[in-house]
CSV table of C-alpha atoms in Angstrom, one decimal:
chain,number,residue,atom,x,y,z
T,83,UNK,CA,39.7,-104.5,59.5
T,84,UNK,CA,37.3,-107.7,59.3
T,85,UNK,CA,34.4,-105.3,58.6
T,86,UNK,CA,36.2,-103.8,55.7
T,87,UNK,CA,37.0,-107.1,54.1
T,88,UNK,CA,33.4,-108.4,54.8
T,89,UNK,CA,32.0,-105.2,53.2
T,90,UNK,CA,34.3,-105.7,50.1
T,91,UNK,CA,33.5,-109.2,49.7
T,92,UNK,CA,29.7,-108.5,50.1
T,93,UNK,CA,29.8,-105.6,47.6
T,94,UNK,CA,31.6,-107.9,44.9
T,95,UNK,CA,29.2,-110.7,45.7
T,96,UNK,CA,26.3,-108.4,45.1
T,97,UNK,CA,27.7,-107.2,41.9
T,98,UNK,CA,28.2,-110.7,40.6
T,99,UNK,CA,24.8,-112.0,41.9
T,100,UNK,CA,22.9,-109.1,40.2
T,101,UNK,CA,24.6,-110.4,37.0
T,102,UNK,CA,23.7,-114.0,37.5
T,103,UNK,CA,27.2,-115.0,38.3
T,104,UNK,CA,26.8,-116.8,41.5
T,105,UNK,CA,28.0,-114.2,43.9
T,106,UNK,CA,26.3,-116.1,46.7
T,107,UNK,CA,28.7,-119.0,46.1
T,108,UNK,CA,31.6,-116.6,46.6
T,109,UNK,CA,30.0,-115.2,49.8
T,110,UNK,CA,29.4,-118.7,51.3
T,111,UNK,CA,33.0,-119.8,50.5
T,112,UNK,CA,34.3,-116.5,52.0
T,113,UNK,CA,32.2,-116.9,55.2
T,114,UNK,CA,32.9,-120.6,55.7
T,115,UNK,CA,36.5,-121.0,54.5
T,116,UNK,CA,38.2,-117.6,55.3
T,117,UNK,CA,36.0,-116.3,58.1
T,118,UNK,CA,35.5,-119.6,59.8
T,119,UNK,CA,31.6,-119.6,60.1
T,120,UNK,CA,29.9,-122.9,60.1
T,121,UNK,CA,28.3,-124.0,56.8
T,122,UNK,CA,24.7,-123.6,57.9
T,123,UNK,CA,25.3,-120.1,59.2
T,124,UNK,CA,27.0,-119.1,56.0
T,125,UNK,CA,24.2,-120.4,53.8
T,126,UNK,CA,21.6,-118.6,56.1
T,127,UNK,CA,23.4,-115.3,55.6
T,128,UNK,CA,23.8,-115.8,52.0
T,129,UNK,CA,19.8,-116.4,51.7
T,130,UNK,CA,19.3,-113.2,53.7
T,131,UNK,CA,21.8,-111.3,51.5
T,132,UNK,CA,20.1,-112.6,48.4
T,133,UNK,CA,16.7,-111.0,49.2
T,134,UNK,CA,17.6,-107.4,48.6
T,135,UNK,CA,19.9,-108.2,45.8
T,136,UNK,CA,17.2,-110.3,44.1
T,137,UNK,CA,14.6,-107.6,44.5
T,138,UNK,CA,17.0,-105.0,43.1
T,139,UNK,CA,17.9,-107.2,40.1
T,140,UNK,CA,14.3,-107.9,39.4
T,141,UNK,CA,13.5,-104.2,39.3
T,142,UNK,CA,16.4,-103.4,37.0
T,143,UNK,CA,15.9,-106.2,34.6
T,144,UNK,CA,12.0,-105.6,34.6
T,145,UNK,CA,12.6,-102.0,33.6
T,146,UNK,CA,14.7,-103.2,30.7
T,147,UNK,CA,12.0,-105.7,29.8
T,148,UNK,CA,14.4,-108.6,30.2
T,149,UNK,CA,12.0,-110.7,32.3
T,150,UNK,CA,9.4,-112.9,30.5
T,151,UNK,CA,6.8,-112.8,33.3
T,152,UNK,CA,4.8,-115.8,31.9
T,153,UNK,CA,7.7,-118.1,32.7
T,154,UNK,CA,8.2,-116.8,36.3
T,155,UNK,CA,5.3,-118.3,38.2
T,156,UNK,CA,6.2,-122.1,38.0
T,157,UNK,CA,10.0,-121.8,38.9
T,158,UNK,CA,8.9,-119.3,41.7
T,159,UNK,CA,6.5,-121.8,43.2
T,160,UNK,CA,8.7,-124.9,42.8
T,161,UNK,CA,11.8,-123.0,43.9
T,162,UNK,CA,10.0,-121.8,47.1
T,163,UNK,CA,8.9,-125.5,47.9
T,164,UNK,CA,12.4,-126.7,47.3
T,165,UNK,CA,14.0,-124.0,49.5
T,166,UNK,CA,11.6,-124.8,52.3
T,167,UNK,CA,12.2,-128.5,52.2
T,168,UNK,CA,16.0,-128.4,51.9
T,169,UNK,CA,16.4,-125.6,54.4
T,170,UNK,CA,14.6,-127.9,56.9
T,171,UNK,CA,16.8,-130.8,55.8
T,172,UNK,CA,20.0,-128.7,56.3
T,173,UNK,CA,19.2,-128.1,59.9
T,174,UNK,CA,18.8,-131.6,60.5
T,175,UNK,CA,22.1,-133.1,59.1
T,176,UNK,CA,25.6,-133.0,60.3
T,177,UNK,CA,27.8,-129.9,59.5
T,178,UNK,CA,30.5,-131.9,57.9
T,179,UNK,CA,28.0,-133.7,55.6
T,180,UNK,CA,26.6,-130.2,54.6
T,181,UNK,CA,30.1,-129.0,53.8
T,182,UNK,CA,30.8,-132.1,51.7
T,183,UNK,CA,27.5,-131.9,49.9
T,184,UNK,CA,28.1,-128.2,49.1
T,185,UNK,CA,31.7,-129.0,47.9
T,186,UNK,CA,30.4,-131.8,45.6
T,187,UNK,CA,27.7,-129.4,44.3
T,188,UNK,CA,30.2,-126.8,43.4
T,189,UNK,CA,32.5,-129.3,41.7
T,190,UNK,CA,29.6,-130.7,39.7
T,191,UNK,CA,28.4,-127.3,38.6
T,192,UNK,CA,31.9,-126.4,37.6
T,193,UNK,CA,32.4,-129.5,35.4
T,194,UNK,CA,29.0,-129.1,33.9
T,195,UNK,CA,29.7,-125.4,33.0
T,196,UNK,CA,33.2,-126.2,31.7
T,197,UNK,CA,31.9,-128.9,29.3
T,198,UNK,CA,28.7,-127.3,28.4
T,199,UNK,CA,28.4,-126.3,24.8
T,200,UNK,CA,27.4,-122.7,24.1
T,201,UNK,CA,24.6,-122.6,21.6
T,202,UNK,CA,24.9,-118.9,21.1
T,203,UNK,CA,28.6,-118.0,20.4
């Protein structure tokens, strides 16, 4: 039964992630809060899950000419550097501190998103 639930959550997370809706956040919350995995393992699984979803999304969006490739290189390089640094830091800090930081991040993103004005109604 657990495998069925994991499959459903993973499928829904993949759909949301491919649309840019933060499916990975849903997957991390499920793995850590409901399934009882520690935060670091949940985030690691999420990163591994993101690779095929990201590749698939890039292929689909590229075919539809929705990607402006001249803007991709700098975020790709800086994002790769940030992931490398913060993945290393995440392995060195206390699991409770990691959970708290992740919770604060989710709340901050929610507040910012809630109060952000949409320029294109």
